[in-house]
């Protein structure tokens, strides 16, 4: 396998495996790998380009299948050094792809319905995938502090990854997040700062901090390390296809916060097709939002190319980004693949959390309620084909958003006697 080393501005070299350069998603301008995220020509977002030309399909497939039961089985397709699996990290990924036959019956899906359950990651959300990539970039660029702006799950993933890898962490969240998310972020011992404002305020603050001496030497996983971070979402695409027996699903339903995950899952599927690891056939990508924060679905339904920011108001706080950086790219993917973007109300989210729990024994956080709820809605609208193989993402754990299902509790309280049990009508 070809391993490239690239000179950084400080003249040291970085080893990020098959990653060859950063290229602008708008104008295509290329720059060497470094901790930069915006194009110097047009201010467009940068993303990773690779050199996969040396790969032989069958050899690559064998190498992946022989790899570890984590995202690192796909190291040859990620911006990480070849020996990444040996470095201290949380080894996320290779989560379950659950064949959801009970849910399929309930929803009338006949073509095979699967839940990709990312609550099984080390900090119980999909964010461990993206942070693992950013951590390797931080190592390569010599940062010693990991930071981020977060809607909750990212804060915990950064705190845990930093703890394990021996980095300092200092992360920023809206001050009013769910208790479960705050505790999950704080327990790893890093610094956790609540900002009086919503996620978009937190993000703006972090952008200022990056330009200030106070933020020097800091790797913000979703800002100056964003191009690397974002690539972690491709592993969801790789895993889904490999777990289906190296087959593309026909339809995938993906939650949208910034939209990064959705666009990179599409990038991952495209790569698998180009590498010959799956058959080249059409697939459709569907985006899911909460009605209380639905800038992308609003633009999709209106036929707009521009995503107008909203002020979020929803229980799906992990998805509550009112000004999603990848919004326009999500619209492109949904339209190009023949998918759609849809949203559901807070009561529909709660209902869908309960539906998934009672049919499949999977307790999803609100983001999973959003994808399951949107799946049900898209089926009703005829936009999802019930006869096709469909994958729905659950990206987080219900234990972090217990408030969403408050009111769920005891069936009865009885004395410890059989009489009392019978009186309660449970016999
Ligand atoms: C962050 C997050 C997402 C999606 O994030 P993007 O910014 O769209 O990549 C989805 N689900 C959960 C639970 C998350 O925490």
CSV table of C-alpha atoms and ligand atoms in Angstrom, one decimal:
chain,number,residue,atom,x,y,z
A,1,UNK,CA,0.0,0.0,0.0
A,2,UNK,CA,1.3,3.4,-0.8
A,3,UNK,CA,1.9,5.6,2.2
A,4,UNK,CA,2.4,9.3,1.5
A,5,UNK,CA,4.2,11.7,3.7
A,6,UNK,CA,3.5,15.3,3.1
A,7,UNK,CA,5.4,18.4,4.2
A,8,UNK,CA,3.6,20.8,6.5
A,9,UNK,CA,4.3,24.5,6.8
A,10,UNK,CA,6.4,23.8,9.9
A,11,UNK,CA,8.6,21.6,7.6
A,12,UNK,CA,8.0,18.4,9.6
A,13,UNK,CA,6.2,15.6,7.8
A,14,UNK,CA,2.9,14.0,8.6
A,15,UNK,CA,1.8,10.5,7.9
A,16,UNK,CA,-1.9,10.3,7.2
A,17,UNK,CA,-1.8,7.1,5.1
A,18,UNK,CA,-3.6,7.3,1.8
A,19,UNK,CA,-4.7,10.9,2.3
A,20,UNK,CA,-2.9,12.9,-0.4
A,21,UNK,CA,-4.1,16.5,-0.1
A,22,UNK,CA,-7.0,18.8,0.9
A,23,UNK,CA,-9.2,19.9,-1.9
A,24,UNK,CA,-11.9,22.6,-2.0
A,25,UNK,CA,-15.5,21.2,-2.3
A,26,UNK,CA,-16.4,24.3,-4.2
A,27,UNK,CA,-13.6,25.2,-6.6
A,28,UNK,CA,-11.3,22.1,-6.4
A,29,UNK,CA,-8.2,24.1,-5.4
A,30,UNK,CA,-5.7,21.7,-3.7
A,31,UNK,CA,-3.5,22.4,-0.7
A,32,UNK,CA,-1.1,20.1,1.3
A,33,UNK,CA,-2.5,18.3,4.3
A,34,UNK,CA,-2.6,20.6,7.3
A,35,UNK,CA,-4.9,21.9,10.1
A,36,UNK,CA,-6.9,24.1,7.7
A,37,UNK,CA,-10.5,23.9,6.8
A,38,UNK,CA,-11.4,26.7,4.4
A,39,UNK,CA,-10.1,27.3,0.9
A,40,UNK,CA,-7.7,30.2,0.5
A,41,UNK,CA,-9.1,31.0,-2.9
A,42,UNK,CA,-12.9,30.9,-2.4
A,43,UNK,CA,-13.4,30.2,1.4
A,44,UNK,CA,-15.2,26.9,0.4
A,45,UNK,CA,-14.9,23.9,2.8
A,46,UNK,CA,-11.9,21.6,2.3
A,47,UNK,CA,-12.1,17.8,2.2
A,48,UNK,CA,-9.6,15.0,2.0
A,49,UNK,CA,-8.4,13.6,-1.4
A,50,UNK,CA,-6.8,10.2,-1.6
A,51,UNK,CA,-4.6,8.2,-3.7
A,52,UNK,CA,-6.2,4.8,-3.9
A,53,UNK,CA,-4.7,4.0,-7.3
A,54,UNK,CA,-2.4,1.3,-6.0
A,55,UNK,CA,-5.2,-0.8,-4.5
A,56,UNK,CA,-6.1,-4.2,-5.9
A,57,UNK,CA,-9.8,-4.9,-5.2
A,58,UNK,CA,-9.4,-8.5,-4.0
A,59,UNK,CA,-6.3,-7.8,-1.9
A,60,UNK,CA,-8.0,-4.8,-0.3
A,61,UNK,CA,-11.2,-6.8,0.5
A,62,UNK,CA,-9.1,-9.6,2.1
A,63,UNK,CA,-7.1,-7.1,4.1
A,64,UNK,CA,-10.3,-5.4,5.4
A,65,UNK,CA,-11.9,-8.7,6.3
A,66,UNK,CA,-8.8,-9.8,8.2
A,67,UNK,CA,-8.6,-6.4,10.1
A,68,UNK,CA,-9.7,-5.6,13.6
A,69,UNK,CA,-13.4,-5.4,14.6
A,70,UNK,CA,-13.3,-1.6,14.6
A,71,UNK,CA,-13.2,1.2,12.1
A,72,UNK,CA,-9.5,0.5,11.7
A,73,UNK,CA,-10.3,-2.4,9.4
A,74,UNK,CA,-10.8,0.4,6.9
A,75,UNK,CA,-7.5,2.2,7.7
A,76,UNK,CA,-6.4,1.9,4.0
A,77,UNK,CA,-9.4,4.2,3.1
A,78,UNK,CA,-9.0,6.7,5.9
A,79,UNK,CA,-6.7,9.7,6.6
A,80,UNK,CA,-4.7,7.8,9.3
A,81,UNK,CA,-1.3,6.2,9.5
A,82,UNK,CA,-1.1,2.5,8.7
A,83,UNK,CA,-0.2,1.5,12.3
A,84,UNK,CA,-3.2,3.4,13.7
A,85,UNK,CA,-4.7,0.4,15.5
A,86,UNK,CA,-1.7,0.2,17.8
A,87,UNK,CA,-2.0,3.8,19.0
A,88,UNK,CA,-4.0,4.6,22.2
A,89,UNK,CA,-7.6,5.2,21.1
A,90,UNK,CA,-11.1,4.0,21.7
A,91,UNK,CA,-11.3,1.6,18.7
A,92,UNK,CA,-14.9,2.6,17.9
A,93,UNK,CA,-17.1,1.1,15.1
A,94,UNK,CA,-18.0,-2.3,13.8
A,95,UNK,CA,-21.4,-1.8,15.5
A,96,UNK,CA,-24.3,-4.1,14.9
A,97,UNK,CA,-26.4,-4.0,11.8
A,98,UNK,CA,-29.7,-5.4,13.3
A,99,UNK,CA,-32.2,-7.1,10.9
A,100,UNK,CA,-35.3,-5.4,12.3
A,101,UNK,CA,-38.0,-7.9,11.2
A,102,UNK,CA,-40.5,-6.8,13.9
A,103,UNK,CA,-40.2,-3.2,13.0
A,104,UNK,CA,-40.4,-4.1,9.3
A,105,UNK,CA,-43.7,-5.9,9.9
A,106,UNK,CA,-45.1,-2.9,11.9
A,107,UNK,CA,-44.1,-0.5,9.1
A,108,UNK,CA,-45.0,-2.8,6.2
A,109,UNK,CA,-41.5,-3.1,4.8
A,110,UNK,CA,-41.0,-6.3,2.9
A,111,UNK,CA,-37.6,-5.7,1.2
A,112,UNK,CA,-35.5,-6.1,4.4
A,113,UNK,CA,-35.2,-3.5,7.1
A,114,UNK,CA,-32.0,-3.0,9.1
A,115,UNK,CA,-31.1,-0.7,12.0
A,116,UNK,CA,-27.4,0.3,12.1
A,117,UNK,CA,-27.1,0.7,15.8
A,118,UNK,CA,-24.3,3.1,16.7
A,119,UNK,CA,-25.3,3.4,20.3
A,120,UNK,CA,-22.9,0.5,20.7
A,121,UNK,CA,-19.8,2.8,20.3
A,122,UNK,CA,-17.5,3.5,23.3
A,123,UNK,CA,-19.3,6.7,24.3
A,124,UNK,CA,-22.6,5.5,23.0
A,125,UNK,CA,-22.9,7.6,19.9
A,126,UNK,CA,-21.6,7.7,16.3
A,127,UNK,CA,-19.3,10.6,17.3
A,128,UNK,CA,-16.5,8.2,18.4
A,129,UNK,CA,-16.0,7.5,14.7
A,130,UNK,CA,-15.3,11.1,13.7
A,131,UNK,CA,-13.3,11.9,16.8
A,132,UNK,CA,-11.0,9.0,16.2
A,133,UNK,CA,-10.0,10.5,12.8
A,134,UNK,CA,-9.5,14.0,14.3
A,135,UNK,CA,-7.3,12.5,17.0
A,136,UNK,CA,-4.9,11.0,14.5
A,137,UNK,CA,-4.8,14.4,12.6
A,138,UNK,CA,-4.1,16.1,16.0
A,139,UNK,CA,-1.3,13.7,16.7
A,140,UNK,CA,0.1,14.3,13.2
A,141,UNK,CA,0.0,18.1,13.5
A,142,UNK,CA,1.4,18.2,17.0
A,143,UNK,CA,-1.6,19.5,18.9
A,144,UNK,CA,-1.7,18.8,22.6
A,145,UNK,CA,-5.3,20.0,23.4
A,146,UNK,CA,-8.4,18.6,21.8
A,147,UNK,CA,-11.5,20.8,21.7
A,148,UNK,CA,-14.9,21.1,20.0
A,149,UNK,CA,-18.2,22.8,19.9
A,150,UNK,CA,-20.8,20.2,20.7
A,151,UNK,CA,-24.5,19.5,20.9
A,152,UNK,CA,-23.6,16.9,23.5
A,153,UNK,CA,-22.4,13.7,22.1
A,154,UNK,CA,-19.3,15.1,20.6
A,155,UNK,CA,-18.2,16.6,23.9
A,156,UNK,CA,-18.3,13.1,25.5
A,157,UNK,CA,-16.5,11.5,22.6
A,158,UNK,CA,-13.7,14.1,22.6
A,159,UNK,CA,-13.4,13.9,26.4
A,160,UNK,CA,-13.0,10.1,26.3
A,161,UNK,CA,-10.7,10.0,23.3
A,162,UNK,CA,-8.4,12.7,24.9
A,163,UNK,CA,-8.4,10.8,28.2
A,164,UNK,CA,-7.3,7.6,26.6
A,165,UNK,CA,-4.7,9.2,24.3
A,166,UNK,CA,-3.2,11.5,26.9
A,167,UNK,CA,-4.4,14.8,25.5
A,168,UNK,CA,-5.8,17.7,27.4
A,169,UNK,CA,-9.4,18.4,26.5
A,170,UNK,CA,-11.5,21.5,26.8
A,171,UNK,CA,-14.9,21.4,25.1
A,172,UNK,CA,-17.8,23.8,24.7
A,173,UNK,CA,-21.5,23.0,24.9
A,174,UNK,CA,-24.8,25.0,25.2
A,175,UNK,CA,-25.3,25.4,29.0
A,176,UNK,CA,-28.8,23.8,28.9
A,177,UNK,CA,-28.1,20.3,27.6
A,178,UNK,CA,-29.6,17.1,28.9
A,179,UNK,CA,-28.1,15.9,32.2
A,180,UNK,CA,-27.1,12.6,30.7
A,181,UNK,CA,-25.0,14.4,28.0
A,182,UNK,CA,-23.4,16.8,30.6
A,183,UNK,CA,-22.4,13.9,32.9
A,184,UNK,CA,-21.1,11.8,30.0
A,185,UNK,CA,-18.9,14.7,28.8
A,186,UNK,CA,-17.6,15.6,32.3
A,187,UNK,CA,-16.8,12.2,33.7
A,188,UNK,CA,-13.6,11.8,31.6
A,189,UNK,CA,-11.9,14.5,33.5
A,190,UNK,CA,-11.4,17.2,30.8
A,191,UNK,CA,-12.6,20.7,31.0
A,192,UNK,CA,-16.3,21.2,30.1
A,193,UNK,CA,-17.6,24.8,29.5
A,194,UNK,CA,-21.3,25.7,29.2
A,195,UNK,CA,-21.9,28.7,27.0
A,196,UNK,CA,-25.0,30.8,27.4
A,197,UNK,CA,-26.4,30.4,24.0
A,198,UNK,CA,-27.4,27.7,21.5
A,199,UNK,CA,-25.1,25.5,19.4
A,200,UNK,CA,-24.7,28.1,16.7
A,201,UNK,CA,-23.4,30.6,19.4
A,202,UNK,CA,-21.0,28.0,20.7
A,203,UNK,CA,-19.7,27.3,17.2
A,204,UNK,CA,-19.2,31.0,16.6
A,205,UNK,CA,-17.3,31.3,19.9
A,206,UNK,CA,-15.0,28.5,18.9
A,207,UNK,CA,-14.2,30.1,15.5
A,208,UNK,CA,-13.1,33.2,17.4
A,209,UNK,CA,-11.0,31.2,19.9
A,210,UNK,CA,-9.1,29.5,17.0
A,211,UNK,CA,-8.0,32.9,15.7
A,212,UNK,CA,-6.9,34.0,19.2
A,213,UNK,CA,-3.6,33.3,21.0
A,214,UNK,CA,-5.7,31.6,23.7
A,215,UNK,CA,-6.6,28.8,21.3
A,216,UNK,CA,-3.1,28.3,19.9
A,217,UNK,CA,-2.0,24.6,19.8
A,218,UNK,CA,-5.6,23.5,20.0
A,219,UNK,CA,-7.1,21.0,17.7
A,220,UNK,CA,-10.9,21.7,17.4
A,221,UNK,CA,-12.1,18.4,16.0
A,222,UNK,CA,-15.0,19.9,14.1
A,223,UNK,CA,-13.4,23.2,13.1
A,224,UNK,CA,-9.7,23.2,12.1
A,225,UNK,CA,-9.6,19.4,12.0
A,226,UNK,CA,-13.0,19.2,10.3
A,227,UNK,CA,-11.8,17.7,7.0
A,228,UNK,CA,-10.3,14.8,8.9
A,229,UNK,CA,-13.1,14.5,11.4
A,230,UNK,CA,-15.7,14.3,8.7
A,231,UNK,CA,-14.1,11.3,7.0
A,232,UNK,CA,-15.0,9.1,10.1
A,233,UNK,CA,-18.6,9.0,8.9
A,234,UNK,CA,-17.5,7.1,5.8
A,235,UNK,CA,-16.9,4.1,8.0
A,236,UNK,CA,-20.7,3.8,8.5
A,237,UNK,CA,-21.1,3.3,4.7
A,238,UNK,CA,-18.2,0.7,4.7
A,239,UNK,CA,-19.6,-1.2,7.6
A,240,UNK,CA,-23.2,-1.3,6.3
A,241,UNK,CA,-22.1,-2.7,2.9
A,242,UNK,CA,-19.7,-5.2,4.4
A,243,UNK,CA,-22.3,-6.4,6.9
A,244,UNK,CA,-24.8,-6.8,4.1
A,245,UNK,CA,-22.2,-9.1,2.4
A,246,UNK,CA,-20.5,-6.4,0.3
A,247,UNK,CA,-23.8,-5.1,-1.1
A,248,UNK,CA,-25.2,-1.6,-1.3
A,249,UNK,CA,-28.5,-1.1,0.4
A,250,UNK,CA,-31.2,0.4,-1.8
A,251,UNK,CA,-32.2,3.1,0.7
A,252,UNK,CA,-30.6,4.7,3.8
A,253,UNK,CA,-32.2,7.0,6.3
A,254,UNK,CA,-29.7,9.3,8.0
A,255,UNK,CA,-30.1,12.0,10.7
A,256,UNK,CA,-28.9,15.6,9.9
A,257,UNK,CA,-27.3,17.9,12.4
A,258,UNK,CA,-24.6,19.7,10.4
A,259,UNK,CA,-25.2,17.3,7.5
A,260,UNK,CA,-21.6,16.1,7.5
A,261,UNK,CA,-22.4,12.5,8.3
A,262,UNK,CA,-24.9,12.2,5.5
A,263,UNK,CA,-22.6,13.6,2.8
A,264,UNK,CA,-19.7,11.4,3.9
A,265,UNK,CA,-21.8,8.3,3.9
A,266,UNK,CA,-22.5,9.1,0.3
A,267,UNK,CA,-18.8,9.6,-0.3
A,268,UNK,CA,-18.0,6.3,1.3
A,269,UNK,CA,-20.5,4.5,-0.9
A,270,UNK,CA,-19.1,6.1,-4.0
A,271,UNK,CA,-15.6,5.0,-3.0
A,272,UNK,CA,-16.7,1.4,-2.5
A,273,UNK,CA,-18.2,1.5,-6.0
A,274,UNK,CA,-15.1,3.0,-7.5
A,275,UNK,CA,-12.9,0.5,-5.7
A,276,UNK,CA,-15.0,-2.3,-7.1
A,277,UNK,CA,-15.9,-3.6,-3.6
A,278,UNK,CA,-19.6,-3.4,-4.3
A,279,UNK,CA,-21.7,-3.6,-7.5
A,280,UNK,CA,-22.3,-0.2,-9.2
A,281,UNK,CA,-26.1,0.3,-8.8
A,282,UNK,CA,-28.3,3.1,-7.7
A,283,UNK,CA,-29.1,3.8,-4.1
A,284,UNK,CA,-31.2,6.6,-2.5
A,285,UNK,CA,-30.2,8.7,0.5
A,286,UNK,CA,-32.8,10.2,2.8
A,287,UNK,CA,-32.2,12.9,5.4
A,288,UNK,CA,-34.1,13.2,8.7
A,289,UNK,CA,-34.6,16.2,10.9
A,290,UNK,CA,-36.8,17.3,13.7
A,291,UNK,CA,-39.5,19.8,12.7
A,292,UNK,CA,-38.2,22.1,15.5
A,293,UNK,CA,-34.9,22.3,13.6
A,294,UNK,CA,-35.6,21.6,10.0
A,295,UNK,CA,-33.6,24.0,7.8
A,296,UNK,CA,-32.6,21.4,5.4
A,297,UNK,CA,-35.9,19.6,5.0
A,298,UNK,CA,-37.6,23.0,4.6
A,299,UNK,CA,-35.2,23.9,1.8
A,300,UNK,CA,-35.6,20.5,0.2
A,301,UNK,CA,-39.4,20.7,0.1
A,302,UNK,CA,-39.3,24.2,-1.2
A,303,UNK,CA,-37.0,23.2,-4.0
A,304,UNK,CA,-34.3,25.7,-2.8
A,305,UNK,CA,-30.5,25.4,-3.1
A,306,UNK,CA,-29.9,27.7,-0.2
A,307,UNK,CA,-30.5,26.6,3.4
A,308,UNK,CA,-32.0,29.4,5.5
A,309,UNK,CA,-30.9,29.2,9.2
A,310,UNK,CA,-33.5,28.5,11.9
A,311,UNK,CA,-33.5,28.9,15.7
A,312,UNK,CA,-33.8,25.4,17.0
A,313,UNK,CA,-36.6,24.3,19.4
A,314,UNK,CA,-36.8,20.5,19.7
A,315,UNK,CA,-36.1,17.7,22.1
A,316,UNK,CA,-33.7,16.3,19.5
A,317,UNK,CA,-30.9,18.4,20.9
A,318,UNK,CA,-28.1,16.3,19.3
A,319,UNK,CA,-29.5,17.4,15.9
A,320,UNK,CA,-30.2,21.0,16.9
A,321,UNK,CA,-28.0,22.9,14.5
A,322,UNK,CA,-29.9,25.8,13.0
A,323,UNK,CA,-27.2,26.8,10.5
A,324,UNK,CA,-25.9,23.4,9.2
A,325,UNK,CA,-22.5,23.8,7.4
A,326,UNK,CA,-23.2,20.9,5.0
A,327,UNK,CA,-26.8,21.7,4.4
A,328,UNK,CA,-26.4,22.6,0.6
A,329,UNK,CA,-24.4,19.4,0.1
A,330,UNK,CA,-27.1,17.3,1.7
A,331,UNK,CA,-29.6,18.8,-0.7
A,332,UNK,CA,-27.3,17.8,-3.6
A,333,UNK,CA,-26.9,14.2,-2.3
A,334,UNK,CA,-30.7,13.7,-1.7
A,335,UNK,CA,-31.6,15.1,-5.1
A,336,UNK,CA,-28.8,13.3,-7.0
A,337,UNK,CA,-29.7,9.9,-5.5
A,338,UNK,CA,-33.5,10.4,-5.8
A,339,UNK,CA,-33.9,10.5,-2.0
A,340,UNK,CA,-35.6,13.2,0.1
A,341,UNK,CA,-35.3,15.1,3.3
A,342,UNK,CA,-38.2,15.0,5.8
A,343,UNK,CA,-38.9,16.0,9.3
A,344,UNK,CA,-41.1,14.8,12.3
A,345,UNK,CA,-42.6,16.6,15.3
A,346,UNK,CA,-41.4,16.1,18.9
A,347,UNK,CA,-44.4,13.8,19.7
A,348,UNK,CA,-43.6,11.7,16.6
A,349,UNK,CA,-40.0,11.4,17.8
A,350,UNK,CA,-41.0,10.1,21.2
A,351,UNK,CA,-43.5,7.7,19.6
A,352,UNK,CA,-40.8,6.4,17.3
A,353,UNK,CA,-38.3,5.9,20.2
A,354,UNK,CA,-41.0,3.8,21.9
A,355,UNK,CA,-41.8,1.9,18.6
A,356,UNK,CA,-38.1,0.9,18.1
A,357,UNK,CA,-37.8,-0.1,21.7
A,358,UNK,CA,-40.9,-2.2,21.8
A,359,UNK,CA,-40.3,-3.9,18.4
A,360,UNK,CA,-36.6,-4.5,18.4
A,361,UNK,CA,-35.3,-3.9,22.0
A,362,UNK,CA,-33.2,-1.0,20.9
A,363,UNK,CA,-33.4,2.1,23.1
A,364,UNK,CA,-32.5,5.1,20.8
A,365,UNK,CA,-31.8,8.6,21.7
A,366,UNK,CA,-33.9,11.3,20.2
A,367,UNK,CA,-31.8,11.3,17.0
A,368,UNK,CA,-32.9,7.6,16.5
A,369,UNK,CA,-36.5,8.7,17.1
A,370,UNK,CA,-36.0,11.2,14.3
A,371,UNK,CA,-34.8,8.6,11.8
A,372,UNK,CA,-37.4,5.9,12.7
A,373,UNK,CA,-40.1,8.6,12.7
A,374,UNK,CA,-39.0,9.9,9.3
A,375,UNK,CA,-38.8,6.4,7.9
A,376,UNK,CA,-42.4,5.8,8.9
A,377,UNK,CA,-43.5,9.1,7.4
A,378,UNK,CA,-41.6,8.6,4.1
A,379,UNK,CA,-43.2,5.1,3.8
A,380,UNK,CA,-46.6,6.7,4.2
A,381,UNK,CA,-45.8,9.4,1.7
A,382,UNK,CA,-44.6,6.7,-0.8
A,383,UNK,CA,-41.1,8.2,-1.0
A,384,UNK,CA,-39.5,5.1,0.6
A,385,UNK,CA,-40.1,1.9,-1.3
A,386,UNK,CA,-41.2,-0.9,1.2
A,387,UNK,CA,-40.0,-3.6,-1.2
A,388,UNK,CA,-36.4,-2.4,-1.1
A,389,UNK,CA,-33.5,-3.1,1.3
A,390,UNK,CA,-33.6,-0.2,3.8
A,391,UNK,CA,-31.1,0.8,6.4
A,392,UNK,CA,-32.1,3.2,9.2
A,393,UNK,CA,-29.4,4.7,11.4
A,394,UNK,CA,-29.6,4.9,15.2
A,395,UNK,CA,-26.8,7.2,16.1
A,396,UNK,CA,-27.1,7.4,19.9
A,397,UNK,CA,-28.2,5.8,23.1
A,398,UNK,CA,-31.5,6.5,24.8
A,399,UNK,CA,-29.9,6.5,28.2
A,400,UNK,CA,-28.5,10.0,27.4
A,401,UNK,CA,-31.9,11.5,26.6
A,402,UNK,CA,-34.1,9.9,29.3
A,403,UNK,CA,-36.3,13.0,29.6
A,404,UNK,CA,-37.7,12.4,26.1
A,405,UNK,CA,-39.5,9.4,27.4
A,406,UNK,CA,-40.3,10.7,30.9
A,407,UNK,CA,-43.6,9.3,32.0
A,408,UNK,CA,-42.5,5.8,31.0
A,409,UNK,CA,-42.4,3.9,34.2
A,410,UNK,CA,-44.0,1.4,36.5
A,411,UNK,CA,-47.0,-0.6,35.3
A,412,UNK,CA,-48.2,-0.9,38.9
A,413,UNK,CA,-46.9,-0.7,42.5
A,414,UNK,CA,-48.0,-3.6,44.6
A,415,UNK,CA,-47.4,-5.2,48.0
A,416,UNK,CA,-45.2,-8.3,47.9
A,417,UNK,CA,-48.1,-10.7,47.9
A,418,UNK,CA,-49.9,-12.8,45.3
A,419,UNK,CA,-53.2,-11.2,46.3
A,420,UNK,CA,-51.9,-7.8,45.6
A,421,UNK,CA,-50.5,-9.0,42.2
A,422,UNK,CA,-53.9,-10.4,41.3
A,423,UNK,CA,-55.7,-7.3,42.4
A,424,UNK,CA,-53.5,-5.2,40.1
A,425,UNK,CA,-54.9,-7.3,37.2
A,426,UNK,CA,-51.5,-8.7,36.2
A,427,UNK,CA,-52.2,-12.5,36.7
B,1,LIG,C1,-23.7,14.6,15.7
B,1,LIG,C2,-24.8,13.7,15.6
B,1,LIG,C3,-25.4,13.3,14.3
B,1,LIG,C4,-25.1,13.9,13.0
B,1,LIG,O1,-24.2,14.9,12.9
B,1,LIG,P1,-23.8,15.7,11.6
B,1,LIG,O2,-23.3,17.0,12.1
B,1,LIG,O3,-25.0,15.8,10.7
B,1,LIG,O4,-22.7,14.9,11.0
B,1,LIG,C5,-26.4,12.4,14.3
B,1,LIG,N1,-26.8,11.8,15.5
B,1,LIG,C6,-26.2,12.1,16.7
B,1,LIG,C7,-26.8,11.3,17.9
B,1,LIG,C8,-25.2,13.0,16.8
B,1,LIG,O5,-24.7,13.3,18.0
